[in-house]
XYZ file of C-alpha atoms in Angstrom:
678
model
C 8.692 -7.052 21.130
C 11.151 -8.524 18.661
C 12.534 -5.775 16.433
C 14.588 -7.478 13.782
C 12.208 -7.321 10.821
C 9.191 -5.524 9.460
C 6.485 -7.906 10.566
C 8.034 -10.198 13.146
C 5.362 -9.139 15.598
C 2.709 -10.576 13.288
C 4.322 -13.974 13.079
C 5.221 -14.510 16.710
C 1.967 -14.496 18.631
C 2.341 -13.834 22.307
C -1.076 -15.297 23.109
C -1.915 -11.978 24.769
C 0.567 -12.284 27.575
C -1.314 -15.035 29.444
C 1.052 -16.707 31.884
C 1.561 -20.452 31.399
C 3.011 -22.328 34.317
C 5.986 -24.530 33.429
C 5.196 -28.220 33.719
C 6.857 -31.340 32.382
C 5.086 -34.010 30.375
C 5.326 -37.289 32.289
C 4.808 -40.768 30.829
C 4.945 -43.101 33.837
C 6.747 -46.332 32.938
C 4.311 -48.490 34.942
C 1.623 -47.453 32.477
C 3.654 -48.915 29.590
C 5.100 -52.202 30.899
C 5.591 -53.667 27.422
C 7.160 -50.563 25.837
C 10.123 -49.727 28.061
C 12.628 -49.197 25.240
C 10.186 -47.169 23.161
C 9.234 -45.148 26.249
C 12.833 -44.112 26.729
C 12.989 -42.880 23.145
C 9.695 -41.011 23.505
C 10.871 -39.253 26.666
C 13.920 -38.051 24.735
C 11.589 -36.879 21.988
C 9.509 -34.912 24.490
C 12.648 -33.361 25.987
C 13.692 -32.203 22.517
C 10.218 -30.815 21.878
C 10.269 -28.923 25.167
C 13.510 -27.188 24.174
C 11.811 -25.673 21.127
C 8.556 -25.053 23.002
C 10.353 -22.945 25.607
C 11.931 -20.825 22.841
C 8.448 -19.983 21.546
C 7.706 -17.937 18.425
C 8.895 -19.558 15.216
C 10.164 -22.574 17.159
C 6.664 -23.841 18.042
C 6.515 -25.606 14.665
C 9.689 -27.519 15.552
C 8.247 -28.495 18.924
C 5.055 -29.705 17.252
C 6.930 -32.326 15.193
C 8.305 -33.934 18.355
C 5.057 -33.667 20.297
C 3.097 -35.310 17.481
C 5.430 -38.294 17.626
C 4.854 -38.525 21.381
C 1.102 -38.188 20.821
C 1.119 -41.207 18.519
C 2.653 -43.142 21.406
C 0.267 -41.820 24.063
C -2.674 -39.576 23.040
C -4.111 -39.492 26.567
C -1.663 -37.208 28.332
C -3.381 -33.939 29.272
C -0.282 -31.729 29.287
C 0.896 -33.105 25.941
C -2.494 -32.250 24.420
C -2.275 -28.772 25.915
C 1.195 -28.114 24.493
C 0.206 -29.417 21.075
C -2.782 -27.056 21.184
C -0.572 -24.102 21.988
C 1.764 -25.020 19.124
C -1.224 -25.175 16.769
C -2.387 -21.753 17.947
C 0.991 -20.450 16.817
C 0.737 -22.148 13.423
C -1.323 -21.295 10.324
C -3.907 -23.948 11.251
C -4.930 -22.431 14.544
C -8.377 -23.983 14.816
C -6.823 -27.448 15.152
C -6.196 -26.370 18.749
C -9.912 -26.801 19.537
C -9.652 -30.593 19.417
C -6.593 -30.767 21.673
C -7.843 -28.195 24.182
C -11.206 -29.907 24.585
C -9.396 -33.204 24.998
C -7.140 -31.628 27.633
C -10.202 -30.508 29.573
C -11.662 -34.018 29.474
C -8.414 -35.518 30.691
C -7.681 -32.920 33.392
C -9.777 -29.754 33.539
C -7.524 -28.117 36.133
C -4.186 -28.675 34.472
C -3.454 -25.138 33.234
C -5.321 -22.057 34.375
C -5.229 -20.284 30.977
C -6.743 -23.156 29.009
C -10.134 -21.457 28.714
C -8.516 -18.328 27.354
C -6.722 -20.349 24.678
C -9.868 -22.281 23.840
C -11.752 -18.993 23.517
C -9.109 -17.833 21.036
C -9.392 -21.040 19.036
C -13.184 -20.678 18.756
C -12.715 -17.008 17.846
C -10.432 -18.015 14.967
C -13.098 -20.543 13.932
C -15.630 -17.663 13.983
C -17.749 -19.632 16.452
C -18.563 -16.346 18.138
C -21.078 -17.509 20.745
C -18.906 -20.434 21.807
C -15.882 -18.156 22.116
C -17.818 -15.664 24.262
C -19.034 -18.456 26.546
C -15.505 -19.818 26.967
C -13.952 -16.386 27.592
C -16.558 -15.731 30.298
C -15.680 -19.090 31.819
C -12.058 -18.004 31.875
C -13.012 -14.811 33.723
C -14.785 -16.922 36.346
C -12.094 -19.566 36.736
C -8.803 -17.689 36.319
C -6.568 -17.372 39.357
C -6.761 -13.925 41.034
C -3.211 -12.912 40.114
C -3.657 -13.998 36.523
C -7.063 -12.348 36.262
C -5.670 -9.064 37.517
C -3.130 -9.098 34.685
C -5.379 -10.358 31.903
C -8.976 -9.385 32.648
C -8.835 -6.394 30.304
C -7.551 -8.540 27.450
C -10.209 -11.212 27.957
C -12.956 -8.590 28.048
C -11.569 -7.046 24.856
C -11.708 -10.467 23.203
C -15.357 -10.823 24.154
C -16.124 -7.459 22.514
C -14.217 -8.574 19.416
C -16.410 -11.669 19.164
C -19.582 -9.600 19.501
C -18.381 -7.270 16.756
C -17.193 -10.195 14.638
C -20.670 -11.703 14.835
C -22.148 -8.396 13.702
C -19.724 -8.013 10.797
C -20.180 -11.547 9.493
C -23.962 -11.164 9.570
C -23.671 -8.025 7.424
C -20.816 -8.895 5.086
C -19.866 -6.569 2.231
C -20.443 -7.465 -1.430
C -16.894 -8.388 -2.343
C -14.841 -11.308 -3.522
C -11.596 -12.403 -1.905
C -9.210 -14.465 -4.026
C -5.950 -16.019 -2.897
C -3.267 -14.850 -5.356
C -2.605 -18.552 -6.048
C 0.197 -20.977 -5.355
C 2.127 -19.494 -8.282
C 2.702 -16.404 -6.133
C 2.202 -17.577 -2.557
C 4.528 -20.154 -1.061
C 4.483 -22.548 1.878
C 6.313 -19.801 3.772
C 5.240 -16.298 4.794
C 4.306 -13.921 1.968
C 3.227 -10.366 2.876
C 4.079 -6.678 2.466
C 2.368 -6.365 -0.930
C 2.769 -3.009 -2.719
C 1.405 -1.826 -6.080
C 1.632 1.277 -8.211
C -1.545 3.231 -8.923
C -2.634 1.428 -12.107
C -1.709 -2.094 -10.934
C 0.971 -2.527 -13.586
C 3.578 -3.320 -10.908
C 3.357 -5.564 -7.829
C 6.059 -6.341 -5.294
C 5.994 -8.215 -2.010
C 8.098 -9.749 0.741
C 8.640 -13.460 1.264
C 10.541 -15.810 3.544
C 10.752 -18.615 1.022
C 13.715 -20.932 0.910
C 15.342 -19.448 -2.212
C 16.088 -16.111 -0.549
C 19.275 -14.250 -1.455
C 21.253 -15.258 1.604
C 19.614 -18.662 1.922
C 19.930 -18.456 5.696
C 17.590 -18.740 8.654
C 17.314 -15.977 11.240
C 18.265 -17.794 14.465
C 16.227 -15.420 16.609
C 12.989 -16.243 14.810
C 13.701 -19.617 13.194
C 12.502 -18.380 9.788
C 14.299 -17.474 6.566
C 15.521 -13.928 6.187
C 13.127 -11.736 4.195
C 13.589 -11.011 0.491
C 11.786 -8.752 -1.965
C 10.050 -10.329 -4.967
C 8.615 -8.726 -8.118
C 5.615 -9.830 -10.194
C 5.151 -8.682 -13.777
C 1.703 -8.118 -15.205
C 1.002 -10.288 -18.228
C -2.303 -9.384 -19.907
C -3.995 -8.669 -16.586
C -2.554 -11.677 -14.755
C 0.298 -11.642 -12.285
C 3.157 -13.807 -13.498
C 5.379 -15.929 -11.275
C 7.457 -13.828 -8.865
C 11.108 -13.123 -9.533
C 13.845 -12.346 -7.040
C 15.612 -9.176 -8.283
C 18.732 -9.904 -6.225
C 21.101 -7.089 -5.322
C 20.930 -4.228 -4.536
C 17.353 -4.707 -3.253
C 18.094 -7.994 -1.518
C 20.934 -8.886 0.792
C 21.664 -11.877 3.014
C 19.683 -10.271 5.837
C 16.180 -8.760 6.134
C 14.918 -6.796 3.100
C 11.180 -6.118 2.937
C 8.795 -4.036 0.839
C 6.864 -1.384 2.764
C 5.799 1.231 0.204
C 5.798 2.067 -3.515
C 5.255 5.484 -5.088
C 2.190 6.126 -7.256
C 4.264 5.830 -10.451
C 6.257 2.823 -9.240
C 9.599 4.633 -9.582
C 10.413 4.870 -5.849
C 10.424 1.902 -3.500
C 10.469 2.135 0.286
C 12.039 -0.903 1.895
C 12.685 -2.139 5.395
C 16.106 -3.312 6.525
C 17.027 -4.682 9.924
C 19.751 -2.075 10.460
C 19.587 -0.283 13.824
C 16.681 -2.476 15.032
C 14.692 -1.724 11.870
C 14.873 1.287 9.507
C 13.210 2.573 6.322
C 15.267 2.999 3.129
C 14.406 4.383 -0.308
C 15.625 3.319 -3.724
C 14.845 4.600 -7.222
C 14.206 2.855 -10.512
C 16.348 3.913 -13.467
C 15.222 2.154 -16.608
C 14.740 -1.405 -15.394
C 17.421 -1.266 -12.694
C 16.890 -0.416 -9.039
C 19.489 1.847 -7.477
C 21.299 1.334 -4.196
C 18.933 1.814 -1.222
C 19.702 4.823 0.959
C 18.497 5.333 4.507
C 15.939 8.027 5.294
C 16.992 10.674 7.781
C 16.776 10.786 11.574
C 13.361 12.438 11.511
C 12.053 9.116 10.183
C 14.431 6.492 11.514
C 15.347 6.184 15.179
C 17.022 3.624 17.410
C 13.568 2.078 17.702
C 11.641 0.018 15.147
C 10.289 1.708 12.008
C 8.407 -0.957 10.084
C 6.000 0.451 7.504
C 5.746 3.550 5.312
C 3.772 5.073 2.448
C 4.347 8.053 0.143
C 1.546 10.468 -0.754
C 0.546 10.888 -4.416
C 2.787 13.957 -4.759
C 5.749 12.379 -2.950
C 5.827 15.181 -0.384
C 4.299 13.451 2.645
C 5.506 10.249 4.248
C 3.320 8.241 6.608
C 5.170 5.669 8.673
C 4.934 3.412 11.724
C 7.255 3.437 14.730
C 7.270 2.069 18.255
C 9.390 4.942 19.592
C 8.428 6.370 22.997
C 5.920 9.186 23.284
C 3.105 7.626 21.302
C -0.338 6.412 22.304
C 0.467 2.707 22.343
C 3.022 0.154 21.244
C 3.177 1.099 17.552
C 1.815 4.374 16.164
C 1.430 6.123 12.813
C 3.445 9.299 12.155
C 3.699 11.798 9.305
C 6.614 13.796 7.902
C 6.649 16.531 5.223
C 9.349 17.018 2.578
C 10.733 20.551 2.744
C 11.894 22.768 -0.138
C 15.411 21.338 0.174
C 14.188 17.787 -0.266
C 14.683 16.859 3.397
C 12.109 15.004 5.483
C 10.984 17.230 8.335
C 10.221 16.473 11.953
C 7.753 13.626 12.379
C 4.296 14.391 13.770
C 2.097 11.720 15.328
C -1.346 11.509 13.711
C -3.225 11.700 16.991
C -5.747 9.647 18.985
C -8.358 9.415 16.233
C -5.991 7.122 14.304
C -3.690 5.765 17.005
C -4.799 3.730 20.016
C -3.349 2.228 23.167
C -2.753 -0.914 21.106
C -0.685 -1.424 17.931
C -1.261 0.225 14.560
C 0.600 -1.124 11.535
C 1.005 -1.278 7.716
C -0.021 2.231 6.678
C -1.061 3.144 3.099
C -2.163 6.529 1.746
C -4.323 6.214 -1.363
C -3.520 8.144 -4.592
C -6.607 10.282 -3.921
C -4.405 12.078 -1.381
C -6.794 11.874 1.557
C -7.799 8.268 2.340
C -5.529 6.470 4.786
C -5.673 2.692 5.149
C -4.013 0.946 8.068
C -4.249 -2.099 10.314
C -4.996 -1.880 14.020
C -5.517 -4.032 17.075
C -7.053 -1.162 18.984
C -10.138 0.003 17.105
C -13.230 -2.212 16.856
C -11.849 -5.437 15.401
C -12.850 -9.053 14.933
C -9.583 -10.093 16.548
C -5.866 -9.533 15.973
C -5.218 -6.927 13.231
C -8.144 -5.572 11.181
C -7.912 -3.138 8.254
C -9.458 0.350 8.596
C -9.686 3.546 6.597
C -9.913 7.199 7.591
C -10.420 10.294 5.401
C -8.612 13.604 5.936
C -10.955 16.541 5.350
C -11.088 20.078 6.742
C -7.921 19.498 8.732
C -9.206 16.418 10.595
C -9.055 12.643 10.243
C -12.460 10.963 10.252
C -13.320 8.188 12.682
C -11.693 4.990 11.310
C -14.048 2.574 9.558
C -13.562 -1.202 9.642
C -13.488 -2.584 6.083
C -15.688 -5.426 7.266
C -15.961 -9.095 6.505
C -14.666 -10.925 4.442
C -11.691 -8.562 4.032
C -11.180 -8.710 7.777
C -11.197 -11.889 9.817
C -10.248 -12.976 13.353
C -6.690 -13.382 12.039
C -3.998 -10.813 11.180
C -5.195 -8.844 8.155
C -2.484 -6.393 7.169
C -0.594 -4.541 4.421
C -3.702 -3.395 2.572
C -3.183 -1.394 -0.637
C -5.849 -0.183 -3.069
C -5.559 0.603 -6.774
C -6.309 4.161 -7.889
C -9.543 2.944 -9.479
C -10.604 1.186 -6.246
C -11.395 -1.869 -8.352
C -8.904 -4.054 -6.536
C -7.241 -4.163 -3.164
C -4.404 -6.408 -2.051
C -3.527 -7.494 1.461
C -1.876 -10.235 3.507
C -3.519 -12.552 6.002
C -2.587 -15.631 7.995
C -6.140 -16.976 7.803
C -6.569 -20.699 7.272
C -6.858 -22.528 3.934
C -3.931 -20.669 2.423
C -0.716 -22.087 1.028
C 1.496 -21.080 3.939
C 1.623 -19.151 7.184
C 0.748 -15.787 5.611
C -0.565 -15.383 2.067
C -1.371 -12.565 -0.326
C -5.022 -11.974 -1.236
C -6.842 -9.865 -3.811
C -10.082 -8.027 -3.073
C -12.663 -7.181 -5.752
C -15.606 -4.963 -4.772
C -18.866 -4.994 -6.768
C -22.110 -3.129 -6.679
C -25.008 -5.168 -5.394
C -26.562 -6.976 -8.350
C -27.482 -10.551 -9.022
C -24.112 -11.794 -7.800
C -25.504 -15.070 -6.457
C -26.430 -16.231 -9.939
C -23.160 -15.012 -11.390
C -21.187 -16.726 -8.636
C -22.978 -19.983 -9.390
C -22.270 -19.543 -13.055
C -18.611 -18.556 -12.788
C -17.506 -19.958 -9.457
C -15.609 -17.742 -7.020
C -13.155 -16.370 -9.570
C -13.813 -12.640 -9.368
C -11.803 -11.920 -12.507
C -14.639 -13.424 -14.593
C -17.044 -10.926 -13.063
C -14.861 -7.842 -13.146
C -15.881 -6.711 -16.617
C -19.602 -7.104 -15.914
C -20.085 -4.932 -12.844
C -19.137 -1.397 -11.920
C -17.492 -0.947 -8.555
C -19.097 0.564 -5.515
C -15.900 1.943 -4.008
C -15.118 5.190 -5.807
C -12.230 7.591 -5.457
C -12.257 11.119 -6.819
C -9.123 11.427 -8.903
C -7.711 11.395 -12.422
C -4.961 8.927 -13.276
C -2.896 10.297 -16.151
C -0.462 7.945 -17.834
C 1.333 7.511 -21.116
C 4.748 7.795 -22.738
C 7.189 10.605 -23.389
C 8.888 10.063 -26.765
C 11.076 11.937 -29.218
C 8.921 13.335 -32.035
C 11.220 12.040 -34.772
C 12.835 8.855 -33.451
C 9.883 7.778 -31.270
C 12.443 6.720 -28.673
C 11.806 7.205 -24.926
C 13.024 10.385 -23.271
C 13.966 10.618 -19.557
C 11.804 13.683 -19.010
C 10.636 15.462 -15.865
C 6.891 15.914 -15.387
C 5.921 18.860 -13.201
C 2.422 19.146 -11.797
C 1.260 22.673 -10.925
C -1.717 23.949 -8.969
C -2.697 26.717 -11.379
C -4.825 28.511 -8.788
C -1.861 28.851 -6.428
C 0.861 28.796 -9.103
C 2.718 26.180 -7.072
C 4.570 23.080 -8.233
C 2.883 20.406 -6.155
C 4.649 17.341 -7.528
C 7.475 16.286 -9.786
C 7.840 12.901 -11.480
C 10.326 11.240 -13.801
C 9.394 9.400 -16.981
C 11.157 6.049 -17.071
C 14.385 6.468 -19.025
C 14.063 3.076 -20.735
C 10.373 2.969 -21.585
C 9.391 6.641 -21.483
C 6.350 5.684 -19.399
C 4.985 7.976 -16.730
C 2.047 7.873 -14.320
C 0.549 10.782 -12.369
C -2.334 10.874 -9.889
C -4.384 14.081 -9.676
C -7.007 14.288 -6.899
C -10.259 15.924 -7.994
C -11.065 19.549 -7.238
C -8.190 21.532 -8.793
C -7.027 23.175 -11.997
C -3.764 21.408 -12.799
C -1.039 22.316 -15.222
C 1.382 19.640 -16.396
C 4.751 20.521 -17.879
C 7.001 17.950 -19.534
C 10.616 19.063 -19.614
C 13.783 17.536 -21.049
C 17.162 18.962 -21.998
C 17.323 20.377 -25.552
C 13.594 19.928 -26.079
C 10.722 22.370 -26.156
C 8.459 22.235 -23.110
C 5.183 20.380 -23.659
C 2.224 21.295 -21.479
C -1.271 20.054 -20.721
C -4.164 21.285 -18.613
C -6.512 19.230 -16.443
C -9.261 21.255 -14.797
C -10.882 18.581 -12.601
C -14.188 19.351 -10.826
C -14.392 18.476 -7.132
C -17.172 15.949 -7.790
C -15.297 14.143 -10.589
C -15.055 10.404 -9.981
C -12.154 8.203 -10.998
C -11.086 8.762 -14.590
C -8.135 7.200 -16.361
C -6.589 9.327 -19.123
C -4.025 8.095 -21.621
C -1.850 11.003 -22.767
C 1.302 10.528 -24.843
C 3.774 13.364 -25.362
C 6.044 13.642 -28.406
C 8.836 16.050 -27.588
C 10.242 18.422 -30.202
C 13.915 19.284 -30.405
C 14.787 22.963 -30.081
C 14.948 23.740 -33.795
C 13.848 26.688 -35.900
C 10.224 26.328 -36.958
C 9.264 23.932 -34.170
C 6.277 25.003 -32.094
C 4.173 23.866 -29.130
C 0.783 24.812 -27.716
C 0.797 26.622 -24.361
C -2.121 24.809 -22.769
C -1.955 26.711 -19.498
C -2.324 30.255 -20.837
C -5.786 31.505 -19.844
C -7.930 34.541 -20.703
C -11.468 35.460 -19.716
C -14.098 35.401 -22.464
C -13.632 38.212 -24.956
C -10.618 39.516 -22.998
C -6.873 39.749 -23.604
C -5.831 40.172 -19.954
C -3.833 37.201 -18.707
C -5.503 35.317 -15.848
C -3.428 34.537 -12.749
C -3.669 30.808 -13.568
C -1.292 31.515 -16.491
C 1.662 32.575 -14.346
C 3.281 29.142 -13.950
C 3.234 28.537 -17.714
C 4.704 31.994 -18.358
C 7.451 31.408 -15.803
C 8.383 28.126 -17.523
C 8.841 30.018 -20.800
C 11.130 32.470 -18.993
C 13.102 29.582 -17.461
C 13.497 28.007 -20.913
C 14.659 31.260 -22.538
C 17.156 31.940 -19.752
C 18.678 28.482 -20.219
C 18.922 28.984 -23.995
C 19.957 32.647 -24.425
C 20.351 32.470 -28.216
C 16.833 31.244 -28.896
C 14.265 33.669 -30.315
C 10.562 32.899 -30.288
C 7.244 33.908 -31.753
C 4.083 33.899 -29.611
C 0.972 33.401 -31.723
C -2.702 33.702 -30.881
C -5.419 31.586 -32.513
C -9.226 31.659 -32.435
C -12.236 29.547 -33.389
C -14.779 30.554 -36.051
C -17.287 32.161 -33.693
C -17.530 35.862 -34.511
C -16.244 37.881 -37.460
C -12.841 37.484 -39.033
C -11.839 40.954 -37.903
C -12.885 40.299 -34.313
C -10.993 36.999 -34.122
C -7.906 38.485 -35.758
C -7.802 41.422 -33.362
C -8.432 39.328 -30.200
C -5.864 36.665 -31.110
C -3.219 39.340 -31.744
C -3.945 41.165 -28.477
C -3.646 37.933 -26.528
C -0.303 37.061 -28.126
C 0.906 40.583 -27.368
C -0.128 40.220 -23.704
C 2.137 37.181 -23.365
C 5.107 38.965 -24.948
C 4.608 42.011 -22.706
C 4.666 39.781 -19.614
C 7.927 38.165 -20.777
C 9.497 41.575 -21.417
C 8.520 42.811 -17.953
C 10.197 39.720 -16.473
C 13.507 40.562 -18.129
C 13.441 38.823 -21.509
C 15.020 41.060 -24.188
C 12.349 42.269 -26.612
C 14.667 41.514 -29.571
C 14.136 37.814 -28.812
C 10.350 38.091 -28.877
C 7.708 38.612 -31.518
C 3.975 38.131 -31.626
C 1.300 37.562 -34.207
C -2.403 36.867 -34.333
C -3.668 34.275 -36.800
C -7.347 34.552 -35.900
C -9.222 31.581 -37.355
C -6.739 30.886 -40.162
C -4.893 27.901 -38.607
C -7.444 25.590 -36.956
C -6.201 22.410 -35.284
C -9.594 20.732 -35.269
C -13.089 21.061 -36.676
C -15.080 24.054 -35.480
C -18.273 21.982 -35.635
C -17.962 20.873 -31.996
C -17.248 22.698 -28.744
C -14.263 20.403 -28.136
C -12.857 21.306 -31.534
C -13.435 25.034 -31.011
C -11.705 24.771 -27.631
C -8.620 23.301 -29.315
C -8.621 26.090 -31.858
C -8.672 28.807 -29.171
C -5.026 28.606 -28.214
C -1.675 30.313 -27.694
C 1.444 28.875 -29.345
C 5.193 29.197 -28.931
C 7.474 28.855 -32.011
C 11.274 28.947 -32.321
C 12.308 31.585 -34.897
C 16.074 31.585 -34.323
C 18.561 29.443 -32.432
């Protein structure tokens, strides 16, 4: 296994370890009496081709150029046809090998003992499932005993892949697959796509010629990897840009994971045989990448990683010893000190005796997507998902055809809405070896007519159909701005589980734009606190039912300077109906007030209670005052000097909204915090 870059194993196909016996291509001079001088040149050409052929991997394409020249001179040499076929199987036009392998068999059926295995692969890539099965079975009958002993298991696995591939293609899912176009894909390898939760940011890895170092990796005969960024222009991805340093260097730099809000990027570098680094976005500038600790990175190859929605769990791939197969998926938790803890392997439900790769945890916090060669696939890597519930991972499910194919289908990521997925594949009819693709999933309607009407461009259909894939989460996004200047503020957004009174995630609003993005999986009562130096704390509550489907909420925050007379609503102070006893879900909000007052010891505040118009004036006045008093008493018990605190009940006198609707009445039932002295 080559370990110098994130996906080298995808690009250098080993052809399943089948042994090929070394033979030389011979053009006998007596067969070309009138072309002696040309024959001499062609023999030199073949010799040059053989040098590259023996190197394998990325050098097959070099060998092919020489062999094609020799083929034009003599197309009837069996071994030349065989070697051309093997070069094609290692290219992005693999099914071309069918012609040359069948021709080899006609010229000399006994020339190479693995020819039926290779032909079976070529038909498998062509999705000629029955033909591939027939040829693989022929290989099992004709292979030499020593070879069969080494490769019988692999050939039998291939037969099962073809049977499953036939089943999947006969029951394809209702989706569209679009190549991301030649404006994004190149004639080289493009892969490693990552997005943030709302698809406003897309990054990927490419080996195109204009990479930062501009050099070719001599071990693989391909350009060193670079990271590229695509901006979203009115729903369309614009041409990719190379951000240069510090993300890219003259060696391998590859995207492997992006946080939900797009502010943290996980990248692969070829240090120490392949390690995972993290870098952070400040404004529009990426910081210097720093290596993750030894619980993540080892002397072995760590190639892919993904952060959970709260940033506290890291899923990653490594080929270190002690796993179930070649490459396995691991998990690490961030401790209270901000250090990644000891890695834990996910177990045999996810990992197999074969390779797993390109892991992605969805913003819903429980759905894991990954590629595998070991579960039921159509061939090479297929994309699967598994859901974590009740402490267990569910049996992985193949995403089906046409997302998956007999080729390598990897690096799958899914938007928070589940409207679009992105992945990389080296399937044919692309623009290069490996291309980026976009998946759009629709409910079953009259898609045939719409497809006829609009062609295969799924973007024309996206607004007309709701999506069948659904994820239970809220995506909260917006801007944090100064109330007066309307300028962005580099604020911290804390997300609290109000039931447990625990901070479960912390995010940063972008210092240049003020934008933030938070994913909240359904089934919890969340408090959000927006904090910035010298500003009052803003808060919001999201009580999301467990059966709530995907909802996108736009919420802007205008922060108020700490000045006398300024006030904010405490949206996470809760009381039972007709009661003034603080509920336990209020504790986190109360503790934030205490934290604020301790940081600003000269500030004095007023806590005020407010009510809707249901009930008598006297009732509302009394209840609002008792509730405000309950907050002040809690603060006093927690050490805040009573001289800094006052309370008042305003009853129904200061409504924020109309009392004609339940939503309006809910806004009017509130507790406020006002600065009375500074």
